[in-house]
Short mmCIF file of C-alpha atoms in Angstrom, two decimals:
data_model
loop_
_atom_site.label_atom_id
_atom_site.label_comp_id
_atom_site.label_asym_id
_atom_site.label_seq_id
_atom_site.Cartn_x
_atom_site.Cartn_y
_atom_site.Cartn_z
CA MET A 1 90.06 94.77 84.54
CA ARG A 2 91.49 97.66 83.88
CA ILE A 3 91.96 101.29 84.48
CA ASN A 4 92.67 104.84 82.39
CA ALA A 5 93.47 103.49 79.00
CA PHE A 6 96.53 101.96 79.74
CA ARG A 7 99.15 100.85 82.92
CA ARG A 8 99.91 104.42 83.71
CA ALA A 9 104.19 104.72 83.08
CA GLY A 10 104.54 108.22 83.89
CA PRO A 11 104.14 111.75 82.01
CA LEU A 12 105.66 111.46 79.39
CA ALA A 13 104.30 107.65 78.64
CA VAL A 14 101.24 109.17 79.44
CA ILE A 15 101.68 111.83 76.65
CA ILE A 16 103.30 109.99 74.01
CA THR A 17 99.86 107.54 74.31
CA ILE A 18 97.59 110.76 74.09
CA ILE A 19 99.26 111.74 70.91
CA LEU A 20 99.23 108.43 69.40
CA SER A 21 95.59 107.71 70.65
CA LEU A 22 94.13 110.46 68.29
CA ILE A 23 96.56 110.35 65.45
CA ALA A 24 95.87 107.06 65.17
CA ALA A 25 94.20 105.17 62.09
CA PRO A 26 90.13 105.13 62.22
CA ASP A 27 90.12 100.84 62.19
CA ALA A 28 92.28 100.95 64.99
CA MET A 29 90.17 103.23 67.03
CA ALA A 30 87.75 100.82 67.57
CA ALA A 31 87.64 99.26 70.87
CA LEU A 32 87.40 95.05 71.00
CA ASN A 33 84.48 92.56 72.13
CA GLY A 34 85.43 89.50 73.72
CA ILE A 35 83.64 86.92 76.00
CA ASP A 36 85.51 85.17 79.13
CA THR A 37 85.02 81.63 79.75
CA SER A 38 85.38 78.60 81.66
CA SER A 39 84.68 74.27 82.46
CA TRP A 40 81.26 75.90 82.11
CA GLN A 41 81.01 76.34 78.84
CA THR A 42 82.11 73.33 76.05
CA ALA A 43 85.97 73.12 75.73
CA ASP A 44 85.51 74.10 71.64
CA VAL A 45 83.43 77.44 72.91
CA THR A 46 86.44 80.15 70.80
CA CYS A 47 86.02 77.13 67.72
CA THR A 48 81.93 77.62 67.20
CA VAL A 49 81.10 81.30 68.51
CA ARG A 50 81.05 82.34 65.37
CA ASP A 51 81.98 86.70 65.91
CA TYR A 52 84.62 87.60 69.32
CA ASP A 53 87.85 89.83 69.22
CA PHE A 54 89.14 87.98 72.10
CA ALA A 55 88.80 85.23 74.82
CA VAL A 56 89.53 85.55 78.68
CA VAL A 57 90.06 82.00 79.49
CA LYS A 58 90.53 81.22 83.52
CA LEU A 59 92.86 78.41 84.21
CA THR A 60 93.69 78.19 87.51
CA GLN A 61 91.62 78.46 90.62
CA GLY A 62 92.87 78.52 94.71
CA THR A 63 96.46 76.61 94.68
CA GLY A 64 94.63 72.74 93.71
CA TYR A 65 91.61 73.74 90.48
CA ARG A 66 93.07 74.50 86.84
CA ASN A 67 90.97 73.99 83.98
CA PRO A 68 90.91 71.00 81.74
CA LYS A 69 89.25 72.13 78.48
CA SER A 70 91.53 75.72 79.17
CA ALA A 71 93.88 74.20 76.63
CA ALA A 72 91.44 73.77 74.24
CA GLN A 73 89.81 77.54 74.39
CA LEU A 74 93.52 79.35 74.07
CA THR A 75 94.62 76.91 71.04
CA CYS A 76 91.07 77.98 69.19
CA ALA A 77 91.07 80.82 69.74
CA GLN A 78 94.55 81.79 69.18
CA ASN A 79 94.51 79.36 66.26
CA ARG A 80 91.65 81.58 64.82
CA GLY A 81 93.85 84.99 65.08
CA LYS A 82 92.09 86.59 67.68
CA LYS A 83 93.52 87.75 71.16
CA ILE A 84 93.73 85.49 74.27
CA GLY A 85 93.94 85.85 77.79
CA ALA A 86 94.24 84.55 81.33
CA TYR A 87 92.96 84.41 84.39
CA HIS A 88 93.13 83.35 88.01
CA TYR A 89 90.58 82.56 89.97
CA ALA A 90 90.92 84.23 93.84
CA ALA A 91 90.08 81.92 96.65
CA GLY A 92 91.46 84.06 99.28
CA GLY A 93 94.40 81.00 100.37
CA ASP A 94 98.00 82.72 100.45
CA PRO A 95 97.93 84.59 97.99
CA VAL A 96 101.58 84.19 96.89
CA ALA A 97 101.45 80.76 96.46
CA GLU A 98 98.35 81.26 94.32
CA ALA A 99 100.29 83.49 92.22
CA ASP A 100 103.04 80.89 92.26
CA PHE A 101 100.01 78.19 90.92
CA PHE A 102 98.84 80.41 87.95
CA ILE A 103 102.01 81.32 86.53
CA ALA A 104 103.51 77.99 86.45
CA ALA A 105 100.47 76.62 84.39
CA LEU A 106 100.75 79.82 82.04
CA GLY A 107 103.47 78.15 80.08
CA GLY A 108 103.72 78.94 76.94
CA TRP A 109 100.90 81.49 77.42
CA ARG A 110 103.31 83.73 78.95
CA GLY A 111 104.17 86.58 76.92
CA GLN A 112 100.53 85.84 75.00
CA ALA A 113 98.16 85.86 76.74
CA LEU A 114 96.89 89.62 78.65
CA LEU A 115 96.66 88.04 82.37
CA ALA A 116 93.50 88.78 84.91
CA LEU A 117 92.87 88.46 88.32
CA ASP A 118 89.78 87.67 88.87
CA PHE A 119 88.50 88.37 92.37
CA GLU A 120 84.78 87.79 93.98
CA MET A 121 82.85 86.98 96.58
CA GLY A 122 82.18 83.04 95.22
CA ASP A 123 83.99 80.62 97.65
CA ASN A 124 86.89 83.49 98.07
CA PRO A 125 86.35 84.70 102.35
CA VAL A 126 88.71 87.94 101.22
CA TYR A 127 86.48 89.43 99.59
CA TYR A 128 84.54 90.40 102.65
CA SER A 129 87.41 91.24 104.55
CA ALA A 130 88.97 93.41 105.62
CA SER A 131 92.15 92.95 104.50
CA ALA A 132 90.92 92.32 100.61
CA GLY A 133 93.15 94.67 99.80
CA ASP A 134 95.73 93.51 100.78
CA TRP A 135 95.54 89.76 99.65
CA ILE A 136 95.13 91.60 95.60
CA ARG A 137 98.34 94.01 96.43
CA SER A 138 100.09 90.55 97.14
CA PHE A 139 98.85 88.38 94.39
CA VAL A 140 98.93 91.15 91.43
CA THR A 141 102.72 92.43 93.03
CA ARG A 142 104.47 89.05 93.09
CA VAL A 143 103.18 87.72 88.70
CA HIS A 144 104.98 91.40 87.72
CA SER A 145 108.70 90.55 90.06
CA VAL A 146 107.49 87.64 88.30
CA THR A 147 106.83 87.58 84.65
CA GLY A 148 107.50 92.00 84.39
CA VAL A 149 103.08 91.96 83.84
CA TRP A 150 100.65 93.73 85.80
CA PRO A 151 97.15 91.34 85.78
CA ILE A 152 94.29 93.36 85.09
CA ILE A 153 91.43 92.68 87.84
CA TYR A 154 87.75 92.36 87.36
CA LEU A 155 85.11 91.74 90.13
CA PRO A 156 81.72 93.44 90.84
CA GLU A 157 81.08 97.23 90.63
CA SER A 158 80.70 97.56 93.98
CA GLY A 159 83.87 95.86 94.86
CA VAL A 160 86.03 98.30 92.90
CA TRP A 161 86.79 100.35 96.08
CA LYS A 162 88.57 97.41 97.41
CA ILE A 163 91.40 98.33 95.36
CA PRO A 164 94.39 100.01 96.34
CA ALA A 165 95.61 103.22 95.07
CA ASP A 166 98.79 102.05 94.87
CA VAL A 167 96.84 99.07 93.09
CA ARG A 168 95.53 100.94 90.00
CA ALA A 169 98.04 102.67 89.12
CA ASN A 170 100.19 100.24 87.96
CA CYS A 171 96.37 97.55 87.26
CA GLY A 172 93.53 98.21 85.10
CA ILE A 173 90.59 97.09 86.33
CA TRP A 174 87.44 95.13 84.64
CA PRO A 175 84.34 95.32 86.46
CA ALA A 176 81.45 93.71 86.20
CA ALA A 177 77.37 95.06 86.06
CA TYR A 178 74.64 94.17 84.58
CA ALA A 179 71.90 97.08 83.32
CA THR A 180 69.03 93.25 83.19
CA MET A 181 68.89 90.22 83.32
CA LEU A 182 67.57 90.29 79.40
CA PRO A 183 69.32 88.06 76.40
CA THR A 184 71.52 90.69 74.96
CA GLY A 185 74.35 90.83 71.65
CA TRP A 186 77.17 92.89 71.89
CA GLN A 187 76.83 96.62 72.88
CA SER A 188 78.76 99.49 71.92
CA SER A 189 77.60 101.20 75.17
CA PRO A 190 77.62 99.07 77.56
CA TRP A 191 75.26 100.70 81.48
CA HIS A 192 77.86 102.87 83.40
CA GLY A 193 80.85 101.67 80.39
CA GLY A 194 84.13 104.06 81.31
CA LYS A 195 81.75 104.99 85.21
CA PHE A 196 85.80 104.27 85.88
CA GLY A 197 87.63 104.58 83.03
CA GLU A 198 88.45 101.11 83.51
CA THR A 199 90.02 98.96 80.45
CA MET A 200 87.76 96.70 79.76
CA ARG A 201 83.96 96.09 81.06
CA GLN A 202 81.86 92.91 81.64
CA TYR A 203 78.56 94.25 80.88
CA THR A 204 76.09 91.24 80.71
CA SER A 205 76.02 86.90 81.11
CA GLN A 206 73.27 86.24 79.10
CA GLY A 207 75.30 87.06 75.76
CA VAL A 208 73.85 85.31 72.77
CA LEU A 209 76.46 84.81 70.13
CA ALA A 210 75.80 83.12 66.49
CA GLY A 211 77.54 80.04 66.83
CA TYR A 212 76.83 78.95 70.18
CA SER A 213 73.29 77.24 72.61
CA GLY A 214 74.66 78.88 75.57
CA ARG A 215 74.34 82.09 77.39
CA LEU A 216 77.78 83.53 77.69
CA ASP A 217 79.91 86.62 79.35
CA LEU A 218 80.58 89.32 77.48
CA ASN A 219 82.82 92.05 77.46
CA ILE A 220 84.42 95.93 76.09
CA PHE A 221 87.99 95.94 75.70
CA TYR A 222 88.40 99.78 75.69
CA GLY A 223 91.60 99.89 73.61
CA ASP A 224 92.81 98.19 70.30
CA SER A 225 95.13 95.25 69.36
CA THR A 226 98.25 96.74 69.91
CA ALA A 227 96.36 98.17 73.34
CA TRP A 228 96.26 94.05 73.87
CA ASP A 229 99.23 93.19 73.06
CA ALA A 230 100.78 96.05 75.22
CA TYR A 231 99.22 94.63 77.92
CA ALA A 232 100.12 90.67 77.65
CA ARG A 233 103.50 91.26 77.87
CA GLY A 234 104.20 94.66 80.50
CA GLY A 235 107.24 95.48 80.30
CA PRO A 236 108.84 99.44 79.29
CA GLY A 237 108.45 100.72 76.11
CA SER A 238 105.26 98.28 75.98
CA THR A 239 102.63 101.10 75.19
CA GLY A 240 99.83 100.74 72.42
CA THR A 241 96.96 102.76 71.22
CA VAL A 242 93.74 103.44 72.86
CA ILE A 243 91.00 105.03 73.02
CA PRO A 244 89.21 106.48 75.62
CA ALA A 245 86.65 104.66 78.35
CA PRO A 246 82.88 106.46 76.74
CA LYS A 247 81.42 108.53 78.80
CA PRO A 248 78.49 106.98 81.50
CA SER A 249 75.56 105.82 80.13
CA ALA A 250 72.78 107.64 81.99
CA PRO A 251 72.47 106.75 85.61
CA ALA A 252 69.48 104.16 85.82
CA SER A 253 67.17 105.90 87.11
CA ARG A 254 66.79 108.14 83.58
CA GLN A 255 66.75 104.91 81.46
CA LEU A 256 63.89 102.16 80.70
CA THR A 257 62.64 100.48 83.47
CA PRO A 258 63.85 96.40 82.99
CA LYS A 259 61.78 94.33 82.85
CA PRO A 260 61.34 90.92 85.09
CA VAL A 261 63.68 88.50 85.33
CA ILE A 262 62.30 86.02 87.30
CA ARG A 263 58.30 85.50 88.72
CA MET A 264 57.59 87.63 91.56
CA ASP A 265 55.04 85.13 93.44
CA GLY A 266 57.10 84.56 97.21
CA ARG A 267 57.73 81.13 96.28
CA ILE A 268 61.78 80.32 95.62
CA GLY A 269 61.92 77.47 92.77
CA VAL A 270 64.31 77.41 90.29
CA GLU A 271 64.43 80.44 88.31
CA THR A 272 64.64 82.32 91.37
CA VAL A 273 67.58 80.69 92.91
CA SER A 274 69.40 81.05 89.43
CA GLN A 275 68.94 84.48 89.57
CA TRP A 276 70.30 84.61 93.17
CA GLN A 277 73.21 82.75 92.64
CA ARG A 278 73.86 85.53 89.00
CA VAL A 279 73.80 87.93 90.99
CA MET A 280 76.20 86.53 94.19
CA GLY A 281 78.40 85.13 91.38
CA THR A 282 78.81 82.06 92.57
CA PRO A 283 77.95 78.84 90.15
CA VAL A 284 74.11 78.67 88.71
CA ASP A 285 71.95 75.35 88.61
CA GLY A 286 68.73 76.40 90.47
CA VAL A 287 69.17 74.81 93.50
CA ILE A 288 70.44 75.22 97.01
CA SER A 289 71.62 72.26 97.73
CA GLY A 290 73.81 70.46 100.53
CA GLN A 291 70.16 71.58 103.30
CA TYR A 292 68.56 69.81 106.20
CA ARG A 293 64.47 69.68 106.82
CA VAL A 294 63.34 72.12 108.66
CA ASN A 295 60.12 74.10 108.60
CA TYR A 296 61.12 77.55 109.11
CA ARG A 297 61.89 77.64 105.05
CA PRO A 298 57.48 77.18 103.77
CA SER A 299 58.40 79.65 100.24
CA LEU A 300 61.88 77.56 98.94
CA TYR A 301 61.45 75.36 96.36
CA ALA A 302 64.78 74.62 95.18
CA VAL A 303 66.24 73.12 97.10
CA SER A 304 68.49 69.44 98.04
CA TYR A 305 69.15 67.43 101.71
CA GLY A 306 72.05 65.98 100.28
CA ARG A 307 75.00 65.52 103.02
CA HIS A 308 75.43 68.38 104.31
CA GLN A 309 77.65 70.63 103.19
CA GLY A 310 76.18 73.20 103.29
CA SER A 311 75.60 75.71 99.30
CA THR A 312 78.21 77.72 98.27
CA LEU A 313 75.15 81.04 97.15
CA ILE A 314 74.25 80.91 100.70
CA ARG A 315 77.78 80.65 101.68
CA ALA A 316 77.86 83.79 99.42
CA VAL A 317 75.62 85.46 100.62
CA GLN A 318 76.42 84.75 104.16
CA ARG A 319 79.32 86.30 103.75
CA LYS A 320 78.19 89.47 102.56
CA LEU A 321 75.52 89.26 105.89
CA GLY A 322 78.58 89.00 107.95
CA VAL A 323 76.93 86.32 109.53
CA ARG A 324 78.31 82.82 110.36
CA VAL A 325 79.45 81.57 106.88
CA ASP A 326 78.89 77.70 107.18
CA GLY A 327 76.68 77.02 103.79
CA LEU A 328 72.88 76.43 105.83
CA LEU A 329 69.71 78.52 105.60
CA GLY A 330 69.11 78.42 108.72
CA PRO A 331 66.55 81.51 111.19
CA GLN A 332 70.37 83.98 111.97
CA THR A 333 70.92 83.80 107.84
CA ILE A 334 67.24 84.25 107.27
CA LYS A 335 66.83 87.07 109.67
CA ALA A 336 70.26 88.95 107.99
CA MET A 337 68.35 88.21 104.77
CA GLN A 338 65.10 89.82 105.80
CA ARG A 339 67.52 92.71 107.89
CA ARG A 340 68.70 93.58 105.09
CA LEU A 341 65.04 93.52 102.57
CA GLY A 342 63.31 95.80 104.56
CA VAL A 343 60.79 93.00 105.63
CA ARG A 344 59.92 91.53 109.14
CA VAL A 345 62.81 90.25 110.83
CA ASP A 346 61.23 86.08 111.68
CA GLY A 347 63.58 83.64 110.86
CA ILE A 348 61.15 82.65 108.34
CA LEU A 349 61.96 82.34 104.94
CA GLY A 350 58.01 82.49 103.66
CA PRO A 351 56.06 84.65 100.83
CA GLN A 352 56.77 87.75 102.50
CA THR A 353 60.83 87.50 102.73
CA ALA A 354 60.25 85.98 99.26
CA LEU A 355 58.90 88.51 97.42
CA ALA A 356 60.96 90.80 99.03
CA LEU A 357 64.16 88.80 97.80
CA GLN A 358 62.88 88.49 94.17
CA ILE A 359 62.50 92.67 93.84
CA ALA A 360 65.82 93.16 94.88
CA LEU A 361 66.88 90.40 91.70
CA ASN A 362 65.00 91.47 89.10
CA GLN A 363 67.27 94.82 89.85
CA GLY A 364 70.47 93.41 89.63
CA ARG A 365 71.20 93.34 93.59
CA PHE A 366 71.54 91.21 97.33
#
């Protein structure tokens, strides 16, 4: 959701911005630490967390969902003097209709909140399609044409390439990549920080902060409060003091090997499914739901056999694997998983496949 330190506004503006960044007072040079929230967190999360600089709150998804806790989360953050942002979760429908739904929901937050598009694989059939870049372009262009603000774009680090060059020329990016899934507090130099000259980076979903008992997404914004306000206002002349994104941290091969997040026992239970859901960016409940009872998944223990409507996690997996998307963990999906994991392809989810999956998930990948 950021690129370089700011929206690009022509050579002269860039030169002025660089000069300002060099002469700014030291206290204006500090990056900002913040959280992003949705209905998964409590309505008062932005009231209770004690130490943060900004909160980016999920406002809408698709063309029919609005976070019922968004107003409370935004209001509390603003009342405490924190910077605020609002994001739309892409559902892969008509991008202009989704943009209009988001804009309508902004209401009085327009001009006050930094705007963001959350473009990831969960519940978004366009993510793995060839039209992903066109969808992003249509959405951000519509938002800008109505509000005068270019949204920043959140997506997994592996998907940054999906953003067209002309979009990156206007929109900051907000990549997400986690070195480990271990609990952590604020980090001033997160793993891969500055890799893309990003505006902001999400570096964990396992943040632990005083005042909140659950885990939080933690982010660093590579700019000061003036830069944040300029993103929120948009329009000509909205420049702010920015700081260069830090140099990328050491490659993974040079870092300490992270401790395993889950037990590698060849049994896909709640622990493994929860980690799988985190890696795929889908809601985390530790259960693969909506399945049929079958005998070719002997190593799957966290499964429910409800209305056979399929699983959000499995739909995200199927999109990534390029197989039929129905949310059902059947033989063809398992075979595609086995090819990806480099194990025997037999369509049976047994201990060997489960162990290979756990090894990948412990590395934060699938």
